[in-house]
Tab-separated table of C-alpha atoms in Angstrom:
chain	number	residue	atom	x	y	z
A	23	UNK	CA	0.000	0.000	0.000
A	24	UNK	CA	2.865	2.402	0.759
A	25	UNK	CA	4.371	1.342	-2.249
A	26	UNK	CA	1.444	2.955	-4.401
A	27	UNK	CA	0.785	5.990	-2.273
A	28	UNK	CA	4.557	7.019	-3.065
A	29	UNK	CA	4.036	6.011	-6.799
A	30	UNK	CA	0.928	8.039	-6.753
A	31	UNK	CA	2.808	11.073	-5.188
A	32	UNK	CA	5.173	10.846	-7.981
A	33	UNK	CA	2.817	11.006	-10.857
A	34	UNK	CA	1.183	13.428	-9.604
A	35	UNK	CA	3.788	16.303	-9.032
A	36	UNK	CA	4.473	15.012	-12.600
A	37	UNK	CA	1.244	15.607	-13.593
A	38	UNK	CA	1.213	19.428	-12.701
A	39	UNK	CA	3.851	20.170	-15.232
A	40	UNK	CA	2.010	18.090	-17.774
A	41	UNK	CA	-0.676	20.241	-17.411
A	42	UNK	CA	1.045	22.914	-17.610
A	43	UNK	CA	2.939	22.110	-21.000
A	44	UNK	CA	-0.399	21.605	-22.361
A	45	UNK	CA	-2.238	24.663	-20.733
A	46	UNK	CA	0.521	26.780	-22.575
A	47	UNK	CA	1.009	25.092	-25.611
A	48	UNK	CA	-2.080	24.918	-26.411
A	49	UNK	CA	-3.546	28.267	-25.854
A	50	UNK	CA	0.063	29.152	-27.713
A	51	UNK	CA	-0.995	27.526	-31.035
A	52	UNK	CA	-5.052	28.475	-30.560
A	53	UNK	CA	-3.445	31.952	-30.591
A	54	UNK	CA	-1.295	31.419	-33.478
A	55	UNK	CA	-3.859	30.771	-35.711
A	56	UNK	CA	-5.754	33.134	-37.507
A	57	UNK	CA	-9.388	34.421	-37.046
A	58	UNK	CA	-10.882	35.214	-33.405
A	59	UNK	CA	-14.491	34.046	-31.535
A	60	UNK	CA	-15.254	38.407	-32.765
A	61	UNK	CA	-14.556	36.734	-36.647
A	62	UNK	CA	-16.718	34.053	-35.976
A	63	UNK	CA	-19.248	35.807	-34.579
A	64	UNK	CA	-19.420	38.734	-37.220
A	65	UNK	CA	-19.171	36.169	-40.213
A	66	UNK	CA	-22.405	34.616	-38.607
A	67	UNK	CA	-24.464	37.529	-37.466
A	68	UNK	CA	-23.273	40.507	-38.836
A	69	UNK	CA	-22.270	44.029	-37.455
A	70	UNK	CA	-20.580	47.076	-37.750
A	71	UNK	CA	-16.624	47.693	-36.186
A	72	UNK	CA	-18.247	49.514	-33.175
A	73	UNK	CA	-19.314	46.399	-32.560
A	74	UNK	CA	-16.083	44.404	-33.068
A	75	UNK	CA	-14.405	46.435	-30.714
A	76	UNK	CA	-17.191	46.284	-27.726
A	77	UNK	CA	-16.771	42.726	-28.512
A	78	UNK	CA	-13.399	42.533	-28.226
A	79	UNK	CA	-13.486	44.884	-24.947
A	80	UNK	CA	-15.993	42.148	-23.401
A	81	UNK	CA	-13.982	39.007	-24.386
A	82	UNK	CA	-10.975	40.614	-23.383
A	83	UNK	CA	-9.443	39.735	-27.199
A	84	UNK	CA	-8.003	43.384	-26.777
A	85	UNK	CA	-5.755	42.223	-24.107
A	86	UNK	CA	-2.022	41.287	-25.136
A	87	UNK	CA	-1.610	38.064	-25.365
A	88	UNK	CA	0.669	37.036	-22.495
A	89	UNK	CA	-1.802	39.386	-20.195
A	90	UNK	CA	-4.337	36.882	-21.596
A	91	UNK	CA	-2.557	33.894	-20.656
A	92	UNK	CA	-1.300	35.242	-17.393
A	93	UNK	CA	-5.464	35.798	-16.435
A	94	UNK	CA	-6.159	32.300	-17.291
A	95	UNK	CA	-3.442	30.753	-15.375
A	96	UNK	CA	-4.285	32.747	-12.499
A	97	UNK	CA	-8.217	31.572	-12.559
A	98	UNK	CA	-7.183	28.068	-13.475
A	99	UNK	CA	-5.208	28.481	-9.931
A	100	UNK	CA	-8.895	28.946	-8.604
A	101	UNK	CA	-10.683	26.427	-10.737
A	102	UNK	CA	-12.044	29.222	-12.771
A	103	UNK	CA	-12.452	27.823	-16.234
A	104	UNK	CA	-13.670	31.063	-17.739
A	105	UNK	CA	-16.865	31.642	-19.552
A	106	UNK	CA	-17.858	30.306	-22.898
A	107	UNK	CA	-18.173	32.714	-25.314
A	108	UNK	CA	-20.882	30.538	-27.803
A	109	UNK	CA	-23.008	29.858	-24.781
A	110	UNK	CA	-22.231	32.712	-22.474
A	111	UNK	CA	-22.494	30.417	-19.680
A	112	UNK	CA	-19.423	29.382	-17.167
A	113	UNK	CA	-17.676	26.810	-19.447
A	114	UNK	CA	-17.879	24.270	-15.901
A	115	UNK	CA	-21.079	24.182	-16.385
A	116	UNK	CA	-21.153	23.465	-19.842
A	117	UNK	CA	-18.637	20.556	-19.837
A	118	UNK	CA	-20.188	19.006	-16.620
A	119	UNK	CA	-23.310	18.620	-18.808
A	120	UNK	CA	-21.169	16.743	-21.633
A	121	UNK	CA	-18.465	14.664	-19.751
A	122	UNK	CA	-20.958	12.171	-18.306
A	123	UNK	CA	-21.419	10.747	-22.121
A	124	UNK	CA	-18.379	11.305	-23.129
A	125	UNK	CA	-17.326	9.249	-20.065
A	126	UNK	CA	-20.100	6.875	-20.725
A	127	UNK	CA	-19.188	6.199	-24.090
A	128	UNK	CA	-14.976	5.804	-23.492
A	129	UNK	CA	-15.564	3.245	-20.558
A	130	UNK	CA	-18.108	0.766	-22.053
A	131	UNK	CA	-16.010	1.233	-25.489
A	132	UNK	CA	-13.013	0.564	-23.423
A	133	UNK	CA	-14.898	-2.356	-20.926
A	134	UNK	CA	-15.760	-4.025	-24.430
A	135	UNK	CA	-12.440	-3.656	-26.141
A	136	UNK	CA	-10.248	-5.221	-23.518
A	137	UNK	CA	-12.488	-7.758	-22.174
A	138	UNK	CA	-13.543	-9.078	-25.224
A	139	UNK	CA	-10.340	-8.345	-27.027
A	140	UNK	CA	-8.264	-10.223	-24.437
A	141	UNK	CA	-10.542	-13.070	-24.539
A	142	UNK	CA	-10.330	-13.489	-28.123
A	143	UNK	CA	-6.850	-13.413	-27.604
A	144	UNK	CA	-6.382	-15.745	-25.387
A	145	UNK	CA	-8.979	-18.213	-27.210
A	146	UNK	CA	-6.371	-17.707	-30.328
A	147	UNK	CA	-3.175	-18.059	-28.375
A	148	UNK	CA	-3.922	-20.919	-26.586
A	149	UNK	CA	-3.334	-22.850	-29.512
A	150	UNK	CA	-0.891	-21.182	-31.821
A	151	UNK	CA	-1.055	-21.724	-35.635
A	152	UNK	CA	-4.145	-23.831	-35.397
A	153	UNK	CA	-7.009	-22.778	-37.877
A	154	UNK	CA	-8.973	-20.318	-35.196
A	155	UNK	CA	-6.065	-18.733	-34.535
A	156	UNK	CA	-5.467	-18.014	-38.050
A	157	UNK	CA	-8.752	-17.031	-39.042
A	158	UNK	CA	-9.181	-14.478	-35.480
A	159	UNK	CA	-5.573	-13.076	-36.593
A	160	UNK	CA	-6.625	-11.878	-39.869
A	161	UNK	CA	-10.160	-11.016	-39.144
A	162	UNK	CA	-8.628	-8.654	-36.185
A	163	UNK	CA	-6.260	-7.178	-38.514
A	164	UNK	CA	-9.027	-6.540	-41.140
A	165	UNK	CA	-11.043	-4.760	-38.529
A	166	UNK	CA	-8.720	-2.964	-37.306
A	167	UNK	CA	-7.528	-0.664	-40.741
A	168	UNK	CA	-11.497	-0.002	-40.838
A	169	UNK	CA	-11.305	3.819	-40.163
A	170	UNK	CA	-14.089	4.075	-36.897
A	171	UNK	CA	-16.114	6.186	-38.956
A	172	UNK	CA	-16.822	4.010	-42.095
A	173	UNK	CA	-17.797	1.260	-39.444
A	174	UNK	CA	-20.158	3.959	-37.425
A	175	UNK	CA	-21.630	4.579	-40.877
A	176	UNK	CA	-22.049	0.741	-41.617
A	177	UNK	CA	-23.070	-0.188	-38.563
A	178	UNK	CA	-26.230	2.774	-38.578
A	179	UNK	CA	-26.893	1.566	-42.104
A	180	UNK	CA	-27.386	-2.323	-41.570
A	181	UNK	CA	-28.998	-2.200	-37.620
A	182	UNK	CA	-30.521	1.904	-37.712
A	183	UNK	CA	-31.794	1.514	-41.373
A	184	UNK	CA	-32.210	-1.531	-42.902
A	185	UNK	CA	-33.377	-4.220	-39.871
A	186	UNK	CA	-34.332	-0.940	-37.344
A	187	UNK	CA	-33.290	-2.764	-34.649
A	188	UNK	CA	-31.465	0.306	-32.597
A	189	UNK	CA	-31.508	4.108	-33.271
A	190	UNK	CA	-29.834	6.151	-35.337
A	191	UNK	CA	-28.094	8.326	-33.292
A	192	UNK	CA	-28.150	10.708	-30.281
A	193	UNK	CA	-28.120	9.913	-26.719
A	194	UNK	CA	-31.909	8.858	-25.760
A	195	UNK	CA	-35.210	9.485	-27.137
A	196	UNK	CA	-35.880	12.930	-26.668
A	197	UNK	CA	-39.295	14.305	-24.776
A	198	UNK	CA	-40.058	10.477	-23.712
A	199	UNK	CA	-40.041	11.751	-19.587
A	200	UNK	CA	-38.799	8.069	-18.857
A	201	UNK	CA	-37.051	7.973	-15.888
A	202	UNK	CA	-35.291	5.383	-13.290
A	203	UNK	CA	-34.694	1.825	-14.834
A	204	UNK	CA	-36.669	2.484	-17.881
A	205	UNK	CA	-34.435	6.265	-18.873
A	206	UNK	CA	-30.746	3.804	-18.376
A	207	UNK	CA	-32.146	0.747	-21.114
A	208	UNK	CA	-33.324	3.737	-23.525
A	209	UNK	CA	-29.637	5.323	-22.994
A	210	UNK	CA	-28.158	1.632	-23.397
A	211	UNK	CA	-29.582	1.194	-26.454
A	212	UNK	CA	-28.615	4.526	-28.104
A	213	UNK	CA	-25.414	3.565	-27.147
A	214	UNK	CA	-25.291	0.146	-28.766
A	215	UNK	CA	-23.677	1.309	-32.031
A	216	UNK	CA	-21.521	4.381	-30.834
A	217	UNK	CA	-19.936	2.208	-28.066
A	218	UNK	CA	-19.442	-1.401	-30.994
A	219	UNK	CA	-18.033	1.383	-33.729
A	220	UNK	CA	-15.633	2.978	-31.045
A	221	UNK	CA	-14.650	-0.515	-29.090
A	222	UNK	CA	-14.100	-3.231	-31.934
A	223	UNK	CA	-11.422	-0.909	-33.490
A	224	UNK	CA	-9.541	-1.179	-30.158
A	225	UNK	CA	-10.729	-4.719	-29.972
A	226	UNK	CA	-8.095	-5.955	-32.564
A	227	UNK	CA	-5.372	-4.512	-31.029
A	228	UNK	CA	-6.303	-5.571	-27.964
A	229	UNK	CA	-6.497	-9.564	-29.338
A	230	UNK	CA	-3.127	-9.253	-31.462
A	231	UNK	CA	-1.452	-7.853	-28.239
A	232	UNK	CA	-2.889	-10.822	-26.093
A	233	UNK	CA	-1.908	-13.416	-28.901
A	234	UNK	CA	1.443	-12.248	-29.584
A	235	UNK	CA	2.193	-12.192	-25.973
A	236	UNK	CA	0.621	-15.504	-25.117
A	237	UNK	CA	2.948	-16.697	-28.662
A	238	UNK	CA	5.975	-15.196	-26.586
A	239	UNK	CA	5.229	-16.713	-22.802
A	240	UNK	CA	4.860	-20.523	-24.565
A	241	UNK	CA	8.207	-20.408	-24.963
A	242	UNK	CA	9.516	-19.418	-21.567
A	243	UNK	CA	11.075	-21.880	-19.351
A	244	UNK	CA	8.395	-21.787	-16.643
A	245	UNK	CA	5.371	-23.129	-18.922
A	246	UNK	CA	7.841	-26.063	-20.176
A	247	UNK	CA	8.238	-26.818	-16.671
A	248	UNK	CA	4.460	-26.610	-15.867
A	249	UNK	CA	3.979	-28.812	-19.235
A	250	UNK	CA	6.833	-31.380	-18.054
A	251	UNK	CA	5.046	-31.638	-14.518
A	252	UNK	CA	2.066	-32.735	-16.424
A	253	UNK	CA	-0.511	-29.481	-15.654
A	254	UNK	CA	-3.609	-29.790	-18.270
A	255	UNK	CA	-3.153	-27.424	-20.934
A	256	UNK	CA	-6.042	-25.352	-19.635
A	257	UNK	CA	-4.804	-24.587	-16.502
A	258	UNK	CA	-1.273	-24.025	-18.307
A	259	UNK	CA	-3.141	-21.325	-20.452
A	260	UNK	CA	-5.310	-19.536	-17.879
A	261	UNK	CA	-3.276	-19.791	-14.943
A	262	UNK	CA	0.711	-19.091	-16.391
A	263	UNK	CA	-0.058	-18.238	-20.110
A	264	UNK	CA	-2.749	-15.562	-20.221
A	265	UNK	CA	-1.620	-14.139	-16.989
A	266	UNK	CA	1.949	-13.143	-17.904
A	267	UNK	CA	0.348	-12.229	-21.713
A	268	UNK	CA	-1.908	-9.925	-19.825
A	269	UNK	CA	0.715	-7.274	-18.406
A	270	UNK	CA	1.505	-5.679	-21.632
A	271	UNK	CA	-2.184	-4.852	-22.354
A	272	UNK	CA	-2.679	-3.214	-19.142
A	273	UNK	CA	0.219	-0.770	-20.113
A	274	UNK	CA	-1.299	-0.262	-23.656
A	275	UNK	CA	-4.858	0.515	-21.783
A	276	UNK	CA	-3.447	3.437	-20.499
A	277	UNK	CA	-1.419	4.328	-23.474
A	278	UNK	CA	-4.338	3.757	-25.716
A	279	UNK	CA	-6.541	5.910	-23.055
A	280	UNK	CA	-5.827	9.008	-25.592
A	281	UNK	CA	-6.768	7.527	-28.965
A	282	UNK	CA	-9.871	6.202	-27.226
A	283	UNK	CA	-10.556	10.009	-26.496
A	284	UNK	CA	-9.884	11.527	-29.711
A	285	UNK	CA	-11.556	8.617	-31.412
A	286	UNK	CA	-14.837	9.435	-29.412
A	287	UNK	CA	-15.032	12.957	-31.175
A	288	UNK	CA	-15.312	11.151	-34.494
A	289	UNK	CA	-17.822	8.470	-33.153
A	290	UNK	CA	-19.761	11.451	-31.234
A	291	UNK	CA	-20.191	12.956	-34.200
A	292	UNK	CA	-21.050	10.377	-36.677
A	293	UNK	CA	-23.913	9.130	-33.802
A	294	UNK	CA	-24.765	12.645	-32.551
A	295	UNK	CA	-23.893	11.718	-29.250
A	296	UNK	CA	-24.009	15.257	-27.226
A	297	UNK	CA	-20.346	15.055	-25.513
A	298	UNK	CA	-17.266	16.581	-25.669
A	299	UNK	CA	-16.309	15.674	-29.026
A	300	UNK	CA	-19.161	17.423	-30.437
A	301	UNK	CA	-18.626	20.272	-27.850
A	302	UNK	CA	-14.902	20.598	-29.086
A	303	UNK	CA	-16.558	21.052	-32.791
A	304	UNK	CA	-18.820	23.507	-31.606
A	305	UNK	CA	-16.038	25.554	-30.152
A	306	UNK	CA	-13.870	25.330	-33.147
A	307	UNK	CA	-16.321	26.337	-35.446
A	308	UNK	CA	-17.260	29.313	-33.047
A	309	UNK	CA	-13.858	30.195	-32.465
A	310	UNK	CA	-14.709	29.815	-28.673
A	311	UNK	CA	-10.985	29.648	-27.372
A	312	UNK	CA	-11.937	29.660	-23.647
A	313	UNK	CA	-13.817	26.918	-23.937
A	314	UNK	CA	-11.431	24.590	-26.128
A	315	UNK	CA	-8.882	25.431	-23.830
A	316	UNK	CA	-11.240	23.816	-20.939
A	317	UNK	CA	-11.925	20.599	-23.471
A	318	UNK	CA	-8.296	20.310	-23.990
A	319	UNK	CA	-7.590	20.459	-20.199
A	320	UNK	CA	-10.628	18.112	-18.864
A	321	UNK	CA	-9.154	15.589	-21.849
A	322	UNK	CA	-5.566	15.574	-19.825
A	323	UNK	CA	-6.887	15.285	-16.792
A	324	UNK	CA	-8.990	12.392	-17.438
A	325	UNK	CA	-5.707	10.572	-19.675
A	326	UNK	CA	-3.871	11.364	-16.571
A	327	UNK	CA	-5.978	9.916	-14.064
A	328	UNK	CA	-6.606	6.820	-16.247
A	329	UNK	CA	-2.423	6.152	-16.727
A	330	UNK	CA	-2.446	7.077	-12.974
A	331	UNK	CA	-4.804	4.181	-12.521
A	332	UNK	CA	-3.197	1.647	-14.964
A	333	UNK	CA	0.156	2.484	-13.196
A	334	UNK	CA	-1.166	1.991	-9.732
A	335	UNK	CA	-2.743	-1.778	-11.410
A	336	UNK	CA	0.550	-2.227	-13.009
A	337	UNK	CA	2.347	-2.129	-9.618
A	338	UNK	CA	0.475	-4.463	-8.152
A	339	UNK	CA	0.049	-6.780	-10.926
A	340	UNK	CA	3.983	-6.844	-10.830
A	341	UNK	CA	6.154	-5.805	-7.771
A	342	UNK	CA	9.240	-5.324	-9.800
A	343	UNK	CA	7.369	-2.328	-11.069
A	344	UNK	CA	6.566	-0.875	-7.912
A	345	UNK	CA	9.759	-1.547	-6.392
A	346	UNK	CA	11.817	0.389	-9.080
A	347	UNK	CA	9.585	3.026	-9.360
A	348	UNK	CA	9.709	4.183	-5.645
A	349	UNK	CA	13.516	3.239	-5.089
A	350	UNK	CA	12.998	0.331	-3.136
């Protein structure tokens, strides 16, 4: 236990100057390119420049643009996110209402990839070079160079169109007042297709990874020795095989945690799932830099409490780990 409290102090001093790269960086290259939210909003609605510079006194676009930065940093030091400039509401607010899909979405995407993925791959690996394993290795490989949004496409046209099994898209029927049990099965199955779209790309990795590693561990020393003591193959596979195989995914979890994220924009668009994918497009296409930067900075906090996580699983799945990363 004192082992992962002292990795977990680690990361997280870490962590601050991660944020901190990515606070700066990003409002660096938001600012670098061209166009404002004032552009944005005068292409849209019109005016005259009186109003472009009341505008730009309000949003505080006048400002230079490390006095801008400086202000941010300062009310990020209170949890101040700013105010969004499409919704003129606190941009909190608005990304409170969006993360729960989002979050939604990533972990049953994620749930799916890796526990299906890793079963798959152990089904394949337990026998290497027989005709399953063949036929899951290729098939995994196909599906994964599908881009995620030709799937979300096929997958609304054969289940949403054709056999209307599931909806189309969004997050749950709107004006239907359900509520309790019957409100979570009508947001399950909206989420049917965005969460199969977004998971089975991830699933293929997720089996290659488990059958390449399971391919590796057959050949260490300790499964001949389990083999020569006469263990069944089953327990050979589940108990020394698959567990050993299963270390690498864990680390590739949270390294994958980021794709997973940026691969939800796509799917949350392509479904019309309200999160922060679609919330990021919004802001881009409004120019609404206060409230990308507060996308971009929920997004690394939730990557860095997910590789937090995996690390703190890693340690305990292996001491060695643990051990090097505190000093002991």
């Amino acid at each position: 236990m004192t082992r992962a409290l002292m990795l977990l102090r680690r990361r997280l001093v870490g962590s601050v100057f991660v944020l901190l790269i990515v606070v700066v960086g990003t409002f660096l290259l938001l600012e670098a390119a061209p166009g404002d939210a004032v552009d944005a909003y005068i292409v849209s609605t019109g005016g005259d420049a009186g109003m472009i510079e009341l505008l730009r006194h309000r949003w505080g676009l006048d400002q230079s643009e490390l006095t801008r930065l400086a202000t941010y940093l300062w009310a990020l030091l209170h949890l101040d996110l700013g105010q969004s400039v499409t919704f003129s509401r606190p941009i909190r607010e608005v990304i409170l209402e969006r993360l729960p899909n989002t979050l939604l979405l990533m972990v049953s995407a994620t749930a799916l990839s890796f526990g299906l993925g890793s079963a798959l791959g152990i089904y394949a690996g337990a026998r290497p070079g027989s005709v399953r394993d063949r036929f899951l290795s290729i098939g995994s490989l196909a599906l994964y160079a599908v881009p995620g949004f030709w799937l979300g496409l096929v997958l609304i046209v054969v289940f949403a169109v054709d056999l209307r099994w599931l909806p189309i898209g969004g997050i749950e029927t709107l004006a239907s007042d359900k509520t309790g049990l019957d409100r979570a099965a009508d947001i399950a199955v909206h989420l049917v297709l965005p969460i199969s779209a977004l998971g089975f790309i991830y699933l293929a990795l997720y089996l290659r990874m488990m059958r390449a590693g399971m391919a590796e561990v057959w050949r260490q020393d300790f499964v001949l020795a389990a083999r020569a003591n006469g263990l069944s193959r089953r327990r050979i596979v589940l108990a020394h095989v698959a567990r050993n195989a299963l270390l690498p995914l864990v680390t590739m979890l949270g390294l994958q945690s980021a794709q997973m994220l940026g691969g939800s924009v796509v799917i949350e668009s392509v479904f019309s799932v309200p999160g922060l994918g679609r919330l990021a497009q919004e802001a881009v296409a409004a120019r609404d830099t206060p409230l990308l930067l507060g996308i971009i900075l929920v997004s690394a906090v939730l990557v860095i409490i997910i590789n937090l996580l995996v690390d703190i699983a890693y340690a305990f799945l292996d001491p060695r780990v643990g051990a090097s990363e505190t000093g002991a």
